[in-house]
XYZ file of N, CA and C in Angstrom:
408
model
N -11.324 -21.010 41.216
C -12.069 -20.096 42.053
C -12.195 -18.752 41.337
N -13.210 -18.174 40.949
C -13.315 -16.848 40.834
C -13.866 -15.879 41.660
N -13.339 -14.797 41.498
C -13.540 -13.965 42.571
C -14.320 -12.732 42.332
N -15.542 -12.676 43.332
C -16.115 -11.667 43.129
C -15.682 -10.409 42.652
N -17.032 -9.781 42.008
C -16.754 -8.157 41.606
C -16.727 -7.123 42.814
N -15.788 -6.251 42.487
C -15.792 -5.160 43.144
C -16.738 -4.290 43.191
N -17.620 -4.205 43.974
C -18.962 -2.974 43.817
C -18.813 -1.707 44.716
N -17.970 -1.452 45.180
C -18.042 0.439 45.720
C -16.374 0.164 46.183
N -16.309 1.661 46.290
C -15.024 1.735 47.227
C -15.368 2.473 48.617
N -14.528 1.553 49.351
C -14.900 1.621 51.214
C -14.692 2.955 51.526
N -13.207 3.244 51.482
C -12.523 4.320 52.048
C -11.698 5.032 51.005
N -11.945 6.695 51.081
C -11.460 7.326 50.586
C -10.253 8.136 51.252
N -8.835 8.300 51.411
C -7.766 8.919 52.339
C -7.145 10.300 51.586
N -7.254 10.933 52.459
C -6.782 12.667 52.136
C -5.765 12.457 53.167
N -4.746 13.460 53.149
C -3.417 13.422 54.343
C -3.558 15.024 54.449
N -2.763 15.584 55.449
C -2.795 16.668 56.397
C -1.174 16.416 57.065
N -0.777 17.428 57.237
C 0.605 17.439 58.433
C 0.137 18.083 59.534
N 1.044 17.608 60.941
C 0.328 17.401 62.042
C -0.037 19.082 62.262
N 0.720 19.984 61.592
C -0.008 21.360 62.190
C -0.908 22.135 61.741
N -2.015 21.487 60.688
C -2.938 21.395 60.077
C -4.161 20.725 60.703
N -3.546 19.656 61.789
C -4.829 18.771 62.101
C -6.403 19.572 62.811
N -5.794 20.445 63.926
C -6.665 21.649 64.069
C -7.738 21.977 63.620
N -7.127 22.460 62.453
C -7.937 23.188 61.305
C -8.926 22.366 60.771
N -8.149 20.977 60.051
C -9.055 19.953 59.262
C -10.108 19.265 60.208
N -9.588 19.436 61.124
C -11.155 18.924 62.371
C -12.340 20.435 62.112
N -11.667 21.327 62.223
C -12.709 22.400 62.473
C -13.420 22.920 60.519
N -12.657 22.521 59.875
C -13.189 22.679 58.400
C -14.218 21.397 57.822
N -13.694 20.037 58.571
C -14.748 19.134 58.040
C -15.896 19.302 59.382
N -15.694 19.469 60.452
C -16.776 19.221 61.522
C -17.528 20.664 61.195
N -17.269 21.911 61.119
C -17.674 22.764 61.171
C -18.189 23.736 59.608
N -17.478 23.461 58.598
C -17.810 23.842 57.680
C -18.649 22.997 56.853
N -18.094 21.885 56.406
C -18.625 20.573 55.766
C -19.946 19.768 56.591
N -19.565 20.491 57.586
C -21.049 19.712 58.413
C -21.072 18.050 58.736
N -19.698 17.934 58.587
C -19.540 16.318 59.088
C -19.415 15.904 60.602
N -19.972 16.835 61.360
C -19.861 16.513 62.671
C -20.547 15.464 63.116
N -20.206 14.769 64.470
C -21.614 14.132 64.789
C -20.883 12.335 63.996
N -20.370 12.178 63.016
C -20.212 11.190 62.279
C -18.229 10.556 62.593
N -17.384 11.773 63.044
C -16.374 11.719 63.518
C -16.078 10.916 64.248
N -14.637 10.107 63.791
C -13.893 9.007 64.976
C -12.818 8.961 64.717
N -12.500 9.243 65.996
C -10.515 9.750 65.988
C -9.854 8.309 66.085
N -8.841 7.927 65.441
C -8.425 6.097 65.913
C -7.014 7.243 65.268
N -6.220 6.948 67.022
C -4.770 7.275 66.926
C -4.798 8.783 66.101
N -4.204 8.982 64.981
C -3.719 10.513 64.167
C -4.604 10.579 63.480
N -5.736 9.773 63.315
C -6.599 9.829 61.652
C -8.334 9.961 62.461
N -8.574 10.907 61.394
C -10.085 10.923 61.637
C -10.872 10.235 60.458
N -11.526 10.003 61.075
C -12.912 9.096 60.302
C -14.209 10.072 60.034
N -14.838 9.785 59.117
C -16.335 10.439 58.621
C -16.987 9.036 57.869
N -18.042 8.219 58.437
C -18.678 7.697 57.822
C -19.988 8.838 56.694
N -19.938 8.562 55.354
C -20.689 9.016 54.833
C -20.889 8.164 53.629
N -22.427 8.279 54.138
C -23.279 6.844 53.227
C -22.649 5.705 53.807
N -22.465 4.911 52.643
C -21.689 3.804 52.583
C -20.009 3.884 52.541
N -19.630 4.517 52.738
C -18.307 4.961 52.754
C -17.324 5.709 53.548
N -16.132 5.958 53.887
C -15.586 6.275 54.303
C -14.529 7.076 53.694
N -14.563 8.464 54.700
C -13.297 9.129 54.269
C -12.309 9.469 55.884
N -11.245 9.257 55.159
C -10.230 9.068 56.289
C -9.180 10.123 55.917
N -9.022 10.512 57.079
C -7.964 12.120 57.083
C -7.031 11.668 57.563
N -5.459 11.621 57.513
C -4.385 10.940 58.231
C -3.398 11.762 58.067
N -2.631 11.658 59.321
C -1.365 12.398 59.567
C -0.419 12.430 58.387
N 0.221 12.532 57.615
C 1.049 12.197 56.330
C 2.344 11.783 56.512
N 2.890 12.235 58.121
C 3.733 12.131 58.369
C 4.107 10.561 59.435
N 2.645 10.509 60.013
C 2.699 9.552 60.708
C 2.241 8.115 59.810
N 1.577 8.754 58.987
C 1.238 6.795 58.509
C 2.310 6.542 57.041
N 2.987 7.417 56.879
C 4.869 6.750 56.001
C 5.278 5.811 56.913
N 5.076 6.230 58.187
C 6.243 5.453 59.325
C 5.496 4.465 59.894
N 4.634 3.900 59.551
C 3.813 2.750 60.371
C 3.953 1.610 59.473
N 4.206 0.337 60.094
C 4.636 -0.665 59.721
C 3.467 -1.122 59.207
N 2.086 -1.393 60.002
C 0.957 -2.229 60.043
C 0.082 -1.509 60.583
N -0.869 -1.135 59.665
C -0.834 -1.730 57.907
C 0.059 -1.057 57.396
N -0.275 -1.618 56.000
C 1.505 -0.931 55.629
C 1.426 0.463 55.363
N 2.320 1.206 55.033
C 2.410 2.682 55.072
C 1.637 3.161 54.142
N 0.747 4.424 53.796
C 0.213 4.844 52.500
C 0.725 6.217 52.157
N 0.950 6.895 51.819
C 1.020 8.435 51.353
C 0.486 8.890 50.289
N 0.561 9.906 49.635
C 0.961 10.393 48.656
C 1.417 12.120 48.765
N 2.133 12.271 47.034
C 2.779 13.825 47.374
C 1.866 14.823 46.679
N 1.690 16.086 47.224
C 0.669 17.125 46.323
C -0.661 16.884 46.900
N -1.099 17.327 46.175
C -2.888 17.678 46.764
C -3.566 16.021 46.391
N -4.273 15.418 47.217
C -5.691 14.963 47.190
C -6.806 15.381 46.891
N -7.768 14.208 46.270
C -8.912 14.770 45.734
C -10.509 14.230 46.264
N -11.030 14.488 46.552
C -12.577 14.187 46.613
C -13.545 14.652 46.019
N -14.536 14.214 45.438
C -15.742 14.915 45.144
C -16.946 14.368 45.508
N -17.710 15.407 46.610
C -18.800 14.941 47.214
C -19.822 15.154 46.557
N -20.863 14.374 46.324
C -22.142 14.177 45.780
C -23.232 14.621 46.478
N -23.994 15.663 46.279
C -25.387 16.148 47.055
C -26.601 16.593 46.177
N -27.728 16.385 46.782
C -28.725 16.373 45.653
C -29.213 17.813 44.843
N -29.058 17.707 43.812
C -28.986 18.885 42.627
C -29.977 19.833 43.199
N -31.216 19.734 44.138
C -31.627 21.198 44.788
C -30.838 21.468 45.961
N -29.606 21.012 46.805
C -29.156 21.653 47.277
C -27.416 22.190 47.076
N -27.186 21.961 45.981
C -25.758 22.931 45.282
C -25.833 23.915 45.898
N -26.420 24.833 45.211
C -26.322 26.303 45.373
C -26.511 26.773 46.955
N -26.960 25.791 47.197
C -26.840 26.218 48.808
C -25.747 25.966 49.459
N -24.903 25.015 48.994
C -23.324 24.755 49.114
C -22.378 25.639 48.755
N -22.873 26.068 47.704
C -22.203 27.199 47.291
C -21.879 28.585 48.081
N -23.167 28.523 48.695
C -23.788 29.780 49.368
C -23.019 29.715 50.705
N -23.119 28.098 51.368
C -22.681 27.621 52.475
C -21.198 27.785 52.823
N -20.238 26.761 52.084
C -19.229 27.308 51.891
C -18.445 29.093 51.672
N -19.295 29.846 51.068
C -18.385 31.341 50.586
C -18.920 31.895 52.298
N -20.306 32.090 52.984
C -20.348 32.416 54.045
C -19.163 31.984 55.048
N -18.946 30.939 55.095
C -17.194 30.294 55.943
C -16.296 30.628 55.278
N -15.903 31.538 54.000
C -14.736 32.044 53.992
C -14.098 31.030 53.213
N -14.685 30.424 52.567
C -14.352 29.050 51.722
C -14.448 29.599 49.713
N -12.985 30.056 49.252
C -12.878 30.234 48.144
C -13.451 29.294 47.114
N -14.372 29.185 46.341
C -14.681 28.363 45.123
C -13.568 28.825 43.812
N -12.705 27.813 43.769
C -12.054 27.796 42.937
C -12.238 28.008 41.461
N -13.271 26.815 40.796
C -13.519 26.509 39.781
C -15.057 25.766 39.478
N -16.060 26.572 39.053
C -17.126 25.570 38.937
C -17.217 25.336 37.322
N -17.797 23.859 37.055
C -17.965 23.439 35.079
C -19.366 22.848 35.819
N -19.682 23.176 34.122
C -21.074 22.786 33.532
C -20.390 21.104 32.682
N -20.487 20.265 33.499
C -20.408 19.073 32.225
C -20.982 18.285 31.559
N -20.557 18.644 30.250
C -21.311 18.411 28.992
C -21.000 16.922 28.419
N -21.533 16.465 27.520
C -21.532 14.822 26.639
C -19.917 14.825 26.860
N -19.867 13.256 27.584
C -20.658 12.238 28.058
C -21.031 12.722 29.149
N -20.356 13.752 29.946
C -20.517 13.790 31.451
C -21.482 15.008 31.596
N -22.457 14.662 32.660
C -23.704 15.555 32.339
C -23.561 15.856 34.098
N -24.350 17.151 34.686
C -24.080 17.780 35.882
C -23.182 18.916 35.800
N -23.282 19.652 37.159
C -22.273 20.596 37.589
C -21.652 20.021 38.720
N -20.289 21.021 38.358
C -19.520 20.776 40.191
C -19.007 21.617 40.260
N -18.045 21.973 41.500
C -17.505 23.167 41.951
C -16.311 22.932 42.719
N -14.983 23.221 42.926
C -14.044 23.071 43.695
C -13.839 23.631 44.267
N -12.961 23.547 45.466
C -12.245 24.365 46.449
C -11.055 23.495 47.279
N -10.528 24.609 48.036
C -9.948 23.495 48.596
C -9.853 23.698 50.544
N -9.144 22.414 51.305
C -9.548 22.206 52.585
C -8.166 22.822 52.994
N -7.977 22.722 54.770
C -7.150 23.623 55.167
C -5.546 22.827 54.566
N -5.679 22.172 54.577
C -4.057 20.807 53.692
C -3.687 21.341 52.503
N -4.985 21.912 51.767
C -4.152 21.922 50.512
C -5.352 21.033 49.524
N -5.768 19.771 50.387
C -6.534 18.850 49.412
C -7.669 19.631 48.409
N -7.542 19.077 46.997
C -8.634 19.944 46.246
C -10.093 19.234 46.544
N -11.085 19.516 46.971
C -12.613 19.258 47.148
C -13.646 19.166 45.940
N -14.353 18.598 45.891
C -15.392 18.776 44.746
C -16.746 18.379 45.299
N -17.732 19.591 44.840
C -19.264 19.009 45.616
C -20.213 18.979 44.270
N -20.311 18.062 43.378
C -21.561 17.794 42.219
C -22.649 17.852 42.514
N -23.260 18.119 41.500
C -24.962 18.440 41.449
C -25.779 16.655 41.279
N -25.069 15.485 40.670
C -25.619 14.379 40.919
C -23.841 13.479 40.526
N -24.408 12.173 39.851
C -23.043 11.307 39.753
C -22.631 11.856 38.220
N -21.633 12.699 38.545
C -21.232 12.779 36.770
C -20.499 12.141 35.916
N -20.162 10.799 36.315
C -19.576 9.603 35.511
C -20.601 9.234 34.364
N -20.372 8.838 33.488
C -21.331 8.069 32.850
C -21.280 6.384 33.410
């Protein structure tokens, strides 16, 4: 039997501690503009975007859950969201109006072609919003 190829990844998971959750509702619904797409199941919020999923979870609560099995990790999480190269700078613009520090923006050069820009969410997690896919 062989087994199919892997073609995308489903879900992407960032963690938060519970006195953060607040915030990370009001920074992705309200800053990020992911409202409207939100679904709370138990401690974790959901954002369908595109084809994919990003999932925000208690850090504290899903160590301790049997099923499914537990996930964590320690230190910052990462994402980088993809939006179309005429509207960056308006992200840019979007974000600093909310009080949203831009950390670090690169120009990337051979192999990796595009811009991006970081920051980070109320957790701690580091963010990234590119100008197209900068993988080769």
């Amino acid at each position: 039997m062989v087994a199919s190829q892997i073609d995308r990844i489903l879900e992407t998971v960032l963690y938060y501690s519970d006195d953060s959750r607040k915030a990370m509702l009001q920074f992705y619904d309200d800053v990020l503009e992911l409202r409207g797409t939100r679904i709370l199941v138990d401690q974790a919020i959901a954002y369908r975007i595109g084809s994919s999923v990003l999932l925000i979870f208690d850090a504290d609560e899903t160590v301790a859950k049997r099923s499914p099995p537990p996930t964590g990790t320690s230190g910052r999480g990462h994402v980088c969201f993809a939006v179309r190269s005429e509207g960056y700078e308006d992200w840019k613009e979007r974000l600093s109006a909310k009080g949203v520090s831009i950390i670090e923006e690169i120009e990337w050069t051979s192999p990796l072609k595009g811009r991006s820009f970081y920051f980070h969410d109320p957790a701690g997690n580091v963010l990234e919003i590119a100008d197209q896919d900068i993988w080769p």
